[in-house]
Coordinates of C-alpha atoms in Angstrom, one line a residue:
M679 CA -51.5 105.0 3.2
T680 CA -49.8 102.2 2.2
E681 CA -47.8 99.0 3.1
A682 CA -44.8 100.4 2.1
Y683 CA -45.4 103.5 3.3
V684 CA -46.3 102.4 7.1
L685 CA -42.5 99.3 7.3
T686 CA -41.1 102.3 6.1
L687 CA -42.2 104.3 8.9
G688 CA -41.7 101.9 11.3
Q689 CA -39.3 100.8 10.4
N690 CA -37.1 104.7 10.8
A691 CA -39.2 104.8 14.2
I692 CA -37.3 101.8 15.0
I693 CA -34.5 102.7 13.9
I694 CA -34.3 106.2 15.6
S695 CA -34.9 104.8 18.8
L696 CA -31.6 103.0 18.7
I697 CA -30.1 106.1 18.2
L698 CA -31.3 108.0 20.7
A699 CA -31.2 104.8 23.6
G700 CA -28.0 103.4 22.7
P701 CA -25.1 106.2 23.9
I702 CA -27.0 106.2 27.5
L703 CA -27.6 102.1 27.7
L704 CA -24.0 102.1 26.2
V705 CA -22.6 103.9 29.1
S706 CA -24.6 102.7 31.5
L707 CA -23.6 98.8 29.9
L708 CA -19.8 99.7 30.8
I709 CA -20.4 101.6 34.2
G710 CA -22.0 98.4 35.3
S711 CA -19.4 96.2 33.8
L712 CA -16.9 98.0 35.4
V713 CA -18.7 98.8 38.8
S714 CA -19.5 94.8 38.6
L715 CA -15.9 93.9 38.2
V716 CA -14.2 96.1 40.8
Q717 CA -16.9 94.1 43.4
A718 CA -15.9 91.2 42.7
A719 CA -12.5 91.7 42.6
T720 CA -12.9 93.2 46.0
Q721 CA -15.5 90.9 47.2
I722 CA -17.6 93.4 48.0
N723 CA -22.0 92.7 47.7
E724 CA -23.6 96.0 47.6
S725 CA -26.1 96.1 45.4
T726 CA -26.5 100.3 46.4
L727 CA -22.7 100.8 44.9
I728 CA -23.8 101.2 41.0
F729 CA -26.4 102.9 41.2
I730 CA -24.3 106.9 42.3
P731 CA -22.2 106.1 39.1
K732 CA -24.7 105.0 36.4
M733 CA -26.6 108.1 37.1
I734 CA -23.3 110.0 36.8
G735 CA -22.6 108.5 33.5
I736 CA -25.7 108.9 31.8
I737 CA -26.5 112.5 33.1
L738 CA -23.0 113.2 31.4
V739 CA -24.0 111.5 28.2
L740 CA -27.0 113.8 28.5
V741 CA -25.8 116.8 29.0
L742 CA -22.6 115.9 26.0
L743 CA -25.1 114.5 24.1
G744 CA -28.4 115.8 24.7
S745 CA -28.8 118.5 22.4
W746 CA -28.0 116.3 18.9
M747 CA -30.0 113.5 20.4
L748 CA -32.8 116.4 20.3
Q749 CA -32.1 117.4 17.1
Q750 CA -32.4 113.9 15.7
A751 CA -35.6 113.7 17.5
M752 CA -36.8 117.2 15.8
T753 CA -35.8 116.0 12.4
F754 CA -37.9 112.6 12.8
T755 CA -41.2 114.1 14.2
H756 CA -40.4 117.2 11.6
G757 CA -40.2 115.0 8.3
L758 CA -43.8 112.4 10.2
F759 CA -45.6 116.1 10.2
V760 CA -44.3 117.0 6.6
S761 CA -45.8 113.8 5.3
L762 CA -49.3 114.1 6.9
P763 CA -51.5 116.1 3.7
N764 CA -49.6 113.7 1.9
L765 CA -51.2 110.5 3.6
V766 CA -54.7 112.0 3.3
H767 CA -56.4 111.1 -0.5

């Protein structure tokens, strides 16, 4: 196992985690911003009002993109397991 392999593996792990977390975080950010804008416009200062729309948005993202996200994670894990025998010298 070389330093280049470890760095590449770490880089790939960070990239796949960003790809998997990106859609959920983006939807959560957009919904949070919209609800906060509505709260500021109507002067409603209820902190729990943002929870349900975010939850619905995250569930929708998981329903729509969950199989793709799982496929990406399985591809990364399969590649990692396939490369394990090459690490033993």
